[in-house]
Coordinates of C-alpha atoms in Angstrom, one line a residue:
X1 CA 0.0 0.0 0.0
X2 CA 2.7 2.4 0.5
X3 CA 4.5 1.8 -2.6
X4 CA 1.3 2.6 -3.9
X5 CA 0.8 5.7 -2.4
X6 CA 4.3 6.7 -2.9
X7 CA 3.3 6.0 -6.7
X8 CA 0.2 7.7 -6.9
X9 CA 2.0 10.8 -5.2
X10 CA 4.9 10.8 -8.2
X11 CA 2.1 10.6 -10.9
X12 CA 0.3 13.3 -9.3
X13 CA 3.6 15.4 -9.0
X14 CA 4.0 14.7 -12.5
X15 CA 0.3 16.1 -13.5
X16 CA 1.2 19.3 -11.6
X17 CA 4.8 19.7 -13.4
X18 CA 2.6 20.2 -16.6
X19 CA 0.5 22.6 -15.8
X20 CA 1.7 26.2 -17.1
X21 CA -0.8 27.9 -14.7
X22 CA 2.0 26.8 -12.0
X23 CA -0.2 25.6 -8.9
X24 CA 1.0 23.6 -5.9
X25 CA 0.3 19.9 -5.8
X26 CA -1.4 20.7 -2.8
X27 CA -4.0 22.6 -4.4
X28 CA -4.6 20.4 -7.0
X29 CA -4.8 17.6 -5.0
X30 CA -7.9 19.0 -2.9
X31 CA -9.7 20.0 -6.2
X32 CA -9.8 23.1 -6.4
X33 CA -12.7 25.3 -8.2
X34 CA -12.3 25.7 -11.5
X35 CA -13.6 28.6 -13.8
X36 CA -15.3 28.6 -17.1
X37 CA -13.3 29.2 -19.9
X38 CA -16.0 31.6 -21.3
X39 CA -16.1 33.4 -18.0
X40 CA -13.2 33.8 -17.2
X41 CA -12.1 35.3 -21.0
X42 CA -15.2 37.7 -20.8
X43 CA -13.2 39.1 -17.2
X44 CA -10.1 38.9 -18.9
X45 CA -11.6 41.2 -21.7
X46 CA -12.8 43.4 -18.5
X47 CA -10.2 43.6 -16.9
X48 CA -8.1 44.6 -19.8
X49 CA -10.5 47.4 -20.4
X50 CA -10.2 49.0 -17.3
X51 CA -6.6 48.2 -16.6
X52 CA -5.0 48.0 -19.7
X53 CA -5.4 51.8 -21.0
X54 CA -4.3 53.2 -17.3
X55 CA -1.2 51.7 -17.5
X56 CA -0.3 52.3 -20.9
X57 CA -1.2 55.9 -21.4
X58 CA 1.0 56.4 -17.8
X59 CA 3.7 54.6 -19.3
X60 CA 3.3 56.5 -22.3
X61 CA 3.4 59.7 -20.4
X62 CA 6.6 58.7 -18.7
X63 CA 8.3 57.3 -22.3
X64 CA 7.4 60.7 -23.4
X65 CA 9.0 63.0 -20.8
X66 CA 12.0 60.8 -20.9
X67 CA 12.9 60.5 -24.7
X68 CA 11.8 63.9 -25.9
X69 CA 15.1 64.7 -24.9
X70 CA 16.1 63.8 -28.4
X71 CA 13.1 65.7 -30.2
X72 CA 14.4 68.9 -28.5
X73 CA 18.1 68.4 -29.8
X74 CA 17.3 68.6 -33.6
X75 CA 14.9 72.2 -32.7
X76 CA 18.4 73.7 -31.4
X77 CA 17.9 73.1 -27.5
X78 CA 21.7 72.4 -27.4
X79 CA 22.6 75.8 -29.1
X80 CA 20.3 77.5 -26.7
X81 CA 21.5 76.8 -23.3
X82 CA 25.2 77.1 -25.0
X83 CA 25.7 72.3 -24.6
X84 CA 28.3 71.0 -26.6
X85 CA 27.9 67.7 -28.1
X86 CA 29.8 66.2 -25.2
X87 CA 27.4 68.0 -22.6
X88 CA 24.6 67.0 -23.8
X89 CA 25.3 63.7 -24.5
X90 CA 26.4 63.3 -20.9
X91 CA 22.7 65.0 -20.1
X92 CA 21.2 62.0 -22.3
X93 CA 23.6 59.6 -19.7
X94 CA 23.2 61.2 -16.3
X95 CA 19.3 60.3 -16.2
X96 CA 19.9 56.4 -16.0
X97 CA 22.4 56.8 -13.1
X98 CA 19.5 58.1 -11.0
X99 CA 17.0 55.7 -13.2
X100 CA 19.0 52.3 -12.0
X101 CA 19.6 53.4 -8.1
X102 CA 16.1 53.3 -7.4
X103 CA 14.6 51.0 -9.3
X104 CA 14.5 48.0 -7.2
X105 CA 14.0 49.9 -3.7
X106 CA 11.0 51.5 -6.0
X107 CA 10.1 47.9 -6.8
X108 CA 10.2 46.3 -3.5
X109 CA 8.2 49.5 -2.0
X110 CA 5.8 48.8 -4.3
X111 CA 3.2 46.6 -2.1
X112 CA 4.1 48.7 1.5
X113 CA 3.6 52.2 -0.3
X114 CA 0.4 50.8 -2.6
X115 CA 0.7 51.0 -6.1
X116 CA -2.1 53.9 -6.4
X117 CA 0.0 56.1 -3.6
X118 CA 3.4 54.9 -5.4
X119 CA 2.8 55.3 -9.2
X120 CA 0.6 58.6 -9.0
X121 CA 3.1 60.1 -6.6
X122 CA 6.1 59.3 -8.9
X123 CA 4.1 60.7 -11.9
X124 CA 3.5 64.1 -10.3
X125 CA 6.8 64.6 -9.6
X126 CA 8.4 63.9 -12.8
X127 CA 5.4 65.8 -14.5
X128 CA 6.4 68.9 -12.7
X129 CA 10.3 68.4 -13.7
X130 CA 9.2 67.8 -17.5
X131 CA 7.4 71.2 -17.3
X132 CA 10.2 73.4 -15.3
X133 CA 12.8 71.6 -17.9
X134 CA 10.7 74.3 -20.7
X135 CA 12.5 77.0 -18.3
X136 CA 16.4 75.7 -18.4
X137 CA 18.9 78.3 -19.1
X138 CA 21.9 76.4 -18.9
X139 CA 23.2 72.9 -18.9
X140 CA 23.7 72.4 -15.1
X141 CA 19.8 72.9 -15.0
X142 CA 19.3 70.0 -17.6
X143 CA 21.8 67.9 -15.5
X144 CA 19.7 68.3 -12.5
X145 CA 16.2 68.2 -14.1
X146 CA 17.5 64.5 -15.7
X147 CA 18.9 63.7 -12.5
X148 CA 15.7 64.0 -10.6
X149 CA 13.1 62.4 -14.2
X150 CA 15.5 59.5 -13.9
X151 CA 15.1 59.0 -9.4
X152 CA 11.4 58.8 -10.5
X153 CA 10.6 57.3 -13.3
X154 CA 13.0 54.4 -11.8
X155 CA 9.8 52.9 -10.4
X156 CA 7.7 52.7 -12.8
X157 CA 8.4 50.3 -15.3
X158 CA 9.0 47.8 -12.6
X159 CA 6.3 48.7 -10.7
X160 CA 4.0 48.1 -13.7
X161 CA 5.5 44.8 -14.3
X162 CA 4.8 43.9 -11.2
X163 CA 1.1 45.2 -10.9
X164 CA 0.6 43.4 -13.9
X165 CA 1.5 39.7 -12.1
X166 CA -1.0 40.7 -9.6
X167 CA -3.9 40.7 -12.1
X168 CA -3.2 38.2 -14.9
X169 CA -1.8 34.7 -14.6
X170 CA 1.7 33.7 -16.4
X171 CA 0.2 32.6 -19.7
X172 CA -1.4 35.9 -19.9
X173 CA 1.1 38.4 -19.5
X174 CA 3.5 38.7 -22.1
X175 CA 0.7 39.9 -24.1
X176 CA 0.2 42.5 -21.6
X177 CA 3.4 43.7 -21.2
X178 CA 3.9 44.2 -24.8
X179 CA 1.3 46.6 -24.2
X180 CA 3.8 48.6 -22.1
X181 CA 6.7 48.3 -25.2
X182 CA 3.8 49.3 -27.4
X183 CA 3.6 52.5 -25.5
X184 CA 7.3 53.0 -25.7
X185 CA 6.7 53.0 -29.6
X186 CA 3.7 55.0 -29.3
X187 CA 5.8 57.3 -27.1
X188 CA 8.4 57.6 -30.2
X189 CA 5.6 58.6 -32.8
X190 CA 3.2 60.0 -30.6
X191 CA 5.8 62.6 -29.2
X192 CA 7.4 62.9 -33.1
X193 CA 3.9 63.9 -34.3
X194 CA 3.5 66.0 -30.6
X195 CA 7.2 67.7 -31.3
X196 CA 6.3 68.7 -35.5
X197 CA 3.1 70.4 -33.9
X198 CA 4.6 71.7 -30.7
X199 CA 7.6 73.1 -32.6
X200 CA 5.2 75.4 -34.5
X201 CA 5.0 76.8 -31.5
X202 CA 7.9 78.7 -32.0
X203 CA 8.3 82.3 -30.3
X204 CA 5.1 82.4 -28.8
X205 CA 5.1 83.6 -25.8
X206 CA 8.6 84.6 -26.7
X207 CA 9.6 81.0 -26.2
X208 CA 11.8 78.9 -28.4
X209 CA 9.7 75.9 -29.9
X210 CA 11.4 73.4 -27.5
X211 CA 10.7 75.3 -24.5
X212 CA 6.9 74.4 -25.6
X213 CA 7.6 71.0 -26.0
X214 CA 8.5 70.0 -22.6
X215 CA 5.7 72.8 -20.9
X216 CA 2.9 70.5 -22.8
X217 CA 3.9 66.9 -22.1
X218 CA 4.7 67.7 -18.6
X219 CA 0.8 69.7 -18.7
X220 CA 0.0 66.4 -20.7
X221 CA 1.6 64.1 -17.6
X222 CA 0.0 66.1 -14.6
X223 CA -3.4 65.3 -16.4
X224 CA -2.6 61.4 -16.4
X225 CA -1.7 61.5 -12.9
X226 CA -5.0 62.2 -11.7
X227 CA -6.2 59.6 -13.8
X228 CA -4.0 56.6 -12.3
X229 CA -5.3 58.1 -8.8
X230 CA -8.4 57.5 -9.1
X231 CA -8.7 54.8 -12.1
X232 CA -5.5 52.4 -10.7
X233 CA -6.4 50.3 -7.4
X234 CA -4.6 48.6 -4.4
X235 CA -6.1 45.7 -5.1
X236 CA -7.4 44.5 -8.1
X237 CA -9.5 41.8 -7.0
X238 CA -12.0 43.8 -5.8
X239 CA -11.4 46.6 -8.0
X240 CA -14.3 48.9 -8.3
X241 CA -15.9 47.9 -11.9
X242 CA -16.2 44.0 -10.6
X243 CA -19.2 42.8 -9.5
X244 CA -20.2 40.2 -7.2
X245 CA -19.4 37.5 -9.4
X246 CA -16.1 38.8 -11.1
X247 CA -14.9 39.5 -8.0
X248 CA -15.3 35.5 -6.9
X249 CA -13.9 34.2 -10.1
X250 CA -10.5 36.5 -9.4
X251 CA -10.4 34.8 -5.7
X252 CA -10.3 32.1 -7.8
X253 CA -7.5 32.9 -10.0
X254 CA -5.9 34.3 -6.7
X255 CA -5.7 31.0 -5.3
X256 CA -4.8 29.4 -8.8
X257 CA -1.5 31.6 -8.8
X258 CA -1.0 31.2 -5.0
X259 CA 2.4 29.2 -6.0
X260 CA 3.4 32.0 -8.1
X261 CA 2.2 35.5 -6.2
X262 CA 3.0 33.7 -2.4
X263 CA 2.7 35.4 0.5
X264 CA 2.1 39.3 0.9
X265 CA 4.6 39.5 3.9
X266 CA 8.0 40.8 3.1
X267 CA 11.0 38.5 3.9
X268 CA 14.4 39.2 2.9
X269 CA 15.2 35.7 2.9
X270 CA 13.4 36.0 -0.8
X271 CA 15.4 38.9 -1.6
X272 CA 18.7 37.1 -0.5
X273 CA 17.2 34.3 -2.8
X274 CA 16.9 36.3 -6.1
X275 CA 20.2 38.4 -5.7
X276 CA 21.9 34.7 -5.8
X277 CA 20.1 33.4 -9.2
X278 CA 21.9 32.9 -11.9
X279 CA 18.9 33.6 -14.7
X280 CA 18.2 37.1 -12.9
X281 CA 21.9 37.5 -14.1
X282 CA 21.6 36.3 -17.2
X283 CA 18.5 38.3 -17.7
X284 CA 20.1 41.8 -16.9
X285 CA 22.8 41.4 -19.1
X286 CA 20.5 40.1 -21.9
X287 CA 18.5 43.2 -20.6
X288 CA 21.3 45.1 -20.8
X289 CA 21.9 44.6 -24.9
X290 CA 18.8 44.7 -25.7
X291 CA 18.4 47.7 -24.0
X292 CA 21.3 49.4 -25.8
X293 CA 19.0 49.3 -28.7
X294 CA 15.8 50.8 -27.1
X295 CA 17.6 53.4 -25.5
X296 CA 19.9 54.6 -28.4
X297 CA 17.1 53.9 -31.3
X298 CA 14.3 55.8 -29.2
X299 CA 15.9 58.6 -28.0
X300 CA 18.3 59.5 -31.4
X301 CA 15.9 57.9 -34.1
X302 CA 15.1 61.6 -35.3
X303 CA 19.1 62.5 -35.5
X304 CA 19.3 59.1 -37.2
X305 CA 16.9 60.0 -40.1
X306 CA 17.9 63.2 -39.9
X307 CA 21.6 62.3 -41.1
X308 CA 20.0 60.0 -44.0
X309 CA 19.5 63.8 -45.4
X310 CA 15.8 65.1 -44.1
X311 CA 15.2 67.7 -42.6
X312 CA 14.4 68.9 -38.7
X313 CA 10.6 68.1 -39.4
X314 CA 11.2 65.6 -41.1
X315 CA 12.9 63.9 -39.5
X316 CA 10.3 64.4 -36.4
X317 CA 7.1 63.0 -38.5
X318 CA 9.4 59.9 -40.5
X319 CA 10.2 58.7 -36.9
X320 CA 6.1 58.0 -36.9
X321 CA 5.7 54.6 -38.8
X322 CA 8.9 53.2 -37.7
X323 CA 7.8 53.4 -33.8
X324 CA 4.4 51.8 -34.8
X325 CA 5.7 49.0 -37.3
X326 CA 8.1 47.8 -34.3
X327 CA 5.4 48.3 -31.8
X328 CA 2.6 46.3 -33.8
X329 CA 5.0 43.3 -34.6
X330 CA 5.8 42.8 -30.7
X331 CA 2.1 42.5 -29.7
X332 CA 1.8 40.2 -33.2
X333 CA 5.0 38.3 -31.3
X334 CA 4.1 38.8 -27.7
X335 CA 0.7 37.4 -28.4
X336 CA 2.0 33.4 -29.9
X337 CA 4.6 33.8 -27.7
X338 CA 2.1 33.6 -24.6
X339 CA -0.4 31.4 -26.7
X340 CA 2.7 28.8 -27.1
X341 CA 4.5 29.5 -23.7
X342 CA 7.7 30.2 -25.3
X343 CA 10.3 33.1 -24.8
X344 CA 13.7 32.9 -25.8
X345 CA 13.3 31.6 -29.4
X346 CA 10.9 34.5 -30.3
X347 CA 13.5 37.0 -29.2
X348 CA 16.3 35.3 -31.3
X349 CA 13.5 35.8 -34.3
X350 CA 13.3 39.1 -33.5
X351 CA 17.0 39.6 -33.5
X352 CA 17.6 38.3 -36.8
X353 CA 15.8 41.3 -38.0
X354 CA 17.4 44.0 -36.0
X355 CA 21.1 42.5 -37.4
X356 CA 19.7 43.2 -40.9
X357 CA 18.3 46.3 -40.2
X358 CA 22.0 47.6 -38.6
X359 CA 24.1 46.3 -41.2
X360 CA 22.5 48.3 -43.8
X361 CA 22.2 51.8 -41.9
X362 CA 26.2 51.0 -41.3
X363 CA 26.8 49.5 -44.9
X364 CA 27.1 51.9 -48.1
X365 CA 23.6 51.9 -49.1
X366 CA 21.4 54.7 -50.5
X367 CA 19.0 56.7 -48.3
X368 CA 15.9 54.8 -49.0
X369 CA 17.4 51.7 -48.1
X370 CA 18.1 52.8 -45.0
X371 CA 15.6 54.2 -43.4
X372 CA 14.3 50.6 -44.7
X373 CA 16.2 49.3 -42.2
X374 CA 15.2 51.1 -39.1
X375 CA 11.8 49.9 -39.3
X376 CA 13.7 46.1 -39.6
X377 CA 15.7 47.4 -36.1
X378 CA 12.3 48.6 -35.1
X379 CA 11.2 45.1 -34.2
X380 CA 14.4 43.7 -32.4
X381 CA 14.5 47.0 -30.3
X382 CA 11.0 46.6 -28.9
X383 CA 10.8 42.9 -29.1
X384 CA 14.4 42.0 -27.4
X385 CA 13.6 44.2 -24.1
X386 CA 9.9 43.1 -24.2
X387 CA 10.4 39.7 -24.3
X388 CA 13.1 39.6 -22.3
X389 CA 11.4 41.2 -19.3
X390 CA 8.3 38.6 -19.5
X391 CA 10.7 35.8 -19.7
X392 CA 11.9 36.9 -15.8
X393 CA 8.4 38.0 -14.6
X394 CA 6.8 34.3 -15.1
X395 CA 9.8 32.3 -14.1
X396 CA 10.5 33.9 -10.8
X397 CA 8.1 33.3 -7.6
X398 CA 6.5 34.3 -5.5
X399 CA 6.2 38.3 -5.1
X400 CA 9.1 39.5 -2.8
X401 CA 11.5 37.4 -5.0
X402 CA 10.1 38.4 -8.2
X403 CA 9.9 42.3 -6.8
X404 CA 13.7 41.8 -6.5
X405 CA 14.6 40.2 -9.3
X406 CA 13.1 42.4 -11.4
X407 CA 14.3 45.2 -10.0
X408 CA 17.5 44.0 -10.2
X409 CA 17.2 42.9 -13.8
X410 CA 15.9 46.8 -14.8
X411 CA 19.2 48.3 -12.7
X412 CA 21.6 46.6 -14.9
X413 CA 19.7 46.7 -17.8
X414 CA 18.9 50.2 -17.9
X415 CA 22.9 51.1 -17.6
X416 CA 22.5 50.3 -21.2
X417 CA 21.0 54.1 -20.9
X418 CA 24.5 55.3 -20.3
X419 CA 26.3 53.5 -22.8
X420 CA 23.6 54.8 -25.4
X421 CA 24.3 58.7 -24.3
X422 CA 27.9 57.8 -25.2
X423 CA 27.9 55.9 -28.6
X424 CA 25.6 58.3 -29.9
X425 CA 27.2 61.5 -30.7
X426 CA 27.7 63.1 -33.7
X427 CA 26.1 62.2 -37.5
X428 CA 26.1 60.0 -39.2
X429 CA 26.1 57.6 -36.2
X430 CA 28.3 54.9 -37.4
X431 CA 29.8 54.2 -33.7
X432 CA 26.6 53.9 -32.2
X433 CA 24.9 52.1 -35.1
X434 CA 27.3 49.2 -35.0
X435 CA 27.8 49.5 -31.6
X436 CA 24.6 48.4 -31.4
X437 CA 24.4 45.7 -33.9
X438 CA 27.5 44.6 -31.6
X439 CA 25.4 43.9 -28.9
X440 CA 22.3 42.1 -30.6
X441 CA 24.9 39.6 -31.6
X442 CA 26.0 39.1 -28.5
X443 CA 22.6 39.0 -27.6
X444 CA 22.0 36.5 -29.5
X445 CA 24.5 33.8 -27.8
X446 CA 23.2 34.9 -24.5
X447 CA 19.9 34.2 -25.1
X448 CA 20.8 31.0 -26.0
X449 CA 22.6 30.3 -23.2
X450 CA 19.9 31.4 -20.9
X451 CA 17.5 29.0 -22.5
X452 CA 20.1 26.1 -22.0
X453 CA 20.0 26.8 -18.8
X454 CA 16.5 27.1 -17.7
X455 CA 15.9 23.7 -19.9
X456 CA 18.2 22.0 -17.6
X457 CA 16.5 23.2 -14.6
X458 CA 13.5 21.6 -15.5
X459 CA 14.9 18.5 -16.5
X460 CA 17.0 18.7 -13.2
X461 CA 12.9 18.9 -11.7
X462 CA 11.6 15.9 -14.1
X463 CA 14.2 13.9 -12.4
X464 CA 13.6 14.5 -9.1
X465 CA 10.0 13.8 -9.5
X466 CA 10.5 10.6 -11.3
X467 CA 13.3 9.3 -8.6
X468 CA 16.2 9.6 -10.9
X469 CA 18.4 11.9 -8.7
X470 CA 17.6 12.7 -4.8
X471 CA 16.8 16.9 -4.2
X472 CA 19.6 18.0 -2.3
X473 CA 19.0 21.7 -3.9
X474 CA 19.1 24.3 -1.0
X475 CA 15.6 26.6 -2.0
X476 CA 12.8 24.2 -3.1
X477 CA 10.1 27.1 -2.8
X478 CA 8.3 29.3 -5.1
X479 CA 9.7 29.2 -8.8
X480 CA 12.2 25.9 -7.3
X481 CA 9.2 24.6 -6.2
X482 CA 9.2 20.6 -8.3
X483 CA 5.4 21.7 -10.0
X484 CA 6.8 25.2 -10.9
X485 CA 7.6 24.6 -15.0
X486 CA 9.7 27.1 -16.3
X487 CA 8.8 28.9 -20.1
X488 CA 11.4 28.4 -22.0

């Protein structure tokens, strides 16, 4: 009888290991309630509705403030406050020392501040610095308004990511967090398109045309912080547009992602845990190339077209269908990816393209042909970072652990920030162009690696379960848990 038990406990063991929804044995041994496929992707679509446009037009508000930086240079901000090229690519650097210092406190603050207190606090503050940047008369006050955009903006990307795994389960939210990428495109042609108007601007008031541009988006910013204040809550599952019944069917899903969210207390035993795993490493630097790209293409794409032979305005309104091409391909990407409940191969797809598309801005080709080519980088820059960042989020439990890791994984990541103020200098780009395709490739191999890697861990787990090998890991909780399956 008890090698019958002891069988009957391996096959269930086995069952769990399968199941992409990641729910302790324990759980599925007692039954638990299921919901209705129909039901529970008519909340999905509810949820989505409510949550979905909060966090991306915030997001977008914050891309905005951040990378207009670069619409500003070609409407002669650097002439006007008397930056050299050097100056003010160190101003384009300087933000992302501040942005990757408090990005995991930010993160791990996230459930003891609230997200509605955190988020709408962070956005007020660097909505007022976007609009006292229109008022700059030298470089030391760009140094010190970039200092202060990148201490607060810091916590929001994480803290996004994060709200995100409180609401949707981990087959659902690389399809959300695309959404997020998307807004970073959107950001790119929405503030090209907001810059060409802006810029029209011109001496009214008696102020230069970029003064105007940062006084509006920061105007534009303060407005979306009172919506995320009273539109974003604490806790979604009893969010205030669920009724009775939607309200029981995400207790439901609560307790189907127990395994994966864990407990709300802090411990840093968790935090000890994810500064000591080797894919949170792996990640950031994967992170870190990737993000070479998204930093560099978003913030200089109008310099870049601009040294293909357009013009200022031009060169503001081109950047339009490039941002929105890469954007639309990641939630095309982001979508089979979660369908499938696969990562790394879709961001070595997506690679591929970005190589191509570098190689012929850097080669000796005509015009046409390359600004071709940034809408082929377009997909790798958004793609790469996107994917990347999902990949982490649903193979890391439970919260605390996950808070940290991600955190982590965004503070060496967004270094790449740095690096893309420096390569970055003067037309027609060819240092930063290949310094970029420089990193894909190595990109490439890392991603690789990383997928290696997690394979083995869950065939380490397969073994276990079966009796093969004996468990002598030292953590065996959360995401080491032997029914936790990592996405490859």
């Amino acid at each position: 009888m008890a090698e019958m038990n002891g069988h009957h406990s391996l096959e269930n063991k086995e069952a769990a290991f399968t199941d992409d929804n990641a729910r302790s044995s324990t759980e599925v041994g007692l039954g638990e309630e299921t919901i209705d496929p129909a039901r529970e992707t008519k909340l999905l679509a509810k949820l989505d509705l409510f949550f979905v446009p909060i966090i991306m037009v915030v997001y977008l508000s914050c891309f905005l403030d951040r990378a207009n930086i670069g619409n500003v240079k070609t409407a002669g901000m650097p002439e006007d406050i008397g930056a050299t090229a050097q100056q003010f690519s160190t101003a384009v650097s300087i933000f992302y020392a501040t942005y990757v210092t408090f990005e995991s406190p930010w993160a791990i603050l996230l459930k003891k501040i609230t997200p509605r207190y955190l988020i709408t606090g962070l956005c007020v503050v660097w909505s007022l610095v976007t609009i006292f940047s229109g008022f700059i008369t030298s470089i030391g006050g760009l140094y010190a308004t970039r200092l202060i955009l990148g201490a607060c903006e810091g916590g929001l990307f994480p803290g996004l990511n994060l709200y995100l795994t409180m609401v949707y389960k981990r087959e659902e939210q690389a399809k959300r967090v695309s959404y997020l990428f998307v807004c970073t495109a959107l950001a790119g042609a929405f503030g090209g398109l907001l810059a060409y108007a802006i810029l029209h601007m011109d001496g009214v008031a008696g102020y230069a045309g970029w003064r105007w541009v940062y006084i509006i988006e920061g105007i534009f910013s303060i407005i979306v912080a009172v919506i995320v204040w009273f539109g974003l809550p604490n806790d979604p599952s009893n969010a205030y547009f669920l009724n009775a019944e939607e309200k029981h069917l995400m207790q439901i899903r609560a307790r189907q992602r127990a395994a994966y969210m864990g407990s709300d207390d802090f411990s840093w035993e968790e935090i000890r845990i994810a500064f000591k795993d080797p894919k949170v490493y792996l990640s950031g630097i994967i992170q870190f190339m990737q993000d070479i790209l998204l930093y560099g293409f978003s913030t200089f794409l109008p310099s870049i077209i601009k040294s293909m032979g357009y013009n200022s305005l031009q060169s503001q309104y081109l950047t339009i269908p490039v941002y929105l091409v890469g954007g639309f391909v990641f939630l095309a990407f982001a979508f089979v990816s979660d369908r499938m409940t696969i990562r790394g191969p879709f961001i070595i797809f997506a690679n591929i393209f970005g190589i191509i598309g570098y190689i012929l801005i850097i080669t000796n080709t005509p015009y046409g042909v390359k600004f071709f080519a940034t809408f082929l980088c377009a997909i790798a820059v958004y793609n790469g970072p996107g994917l990347n960042m999902t990949w982490l989020n649903v193979n890391t439990a439970p919260h605390y652990r996950r808070a940290a890791s991600i955190g982590f994984q965004q503070t060496i990541g967004n270094t790449a920030g740095i690096v893309a103020g420096q390569i970055y200098r003067t037309s027609p780009y060819l240092l930063g162009n290949a310094f970029s395709l420089g990193a894909l490739c190595v990109a490439q191999f890392l991603v690789l690696g990383k997928w290696l890697y997690i394979r083995k861990l869950n065939a380490e787990k397969e073994k276990i379960i079966s009796g093969e090998i004996e468990d002598t890991r030292k953590v065996q909780t959360g995401d080491r848990a032997l029914d936790f399956k990592y996405h490859l």
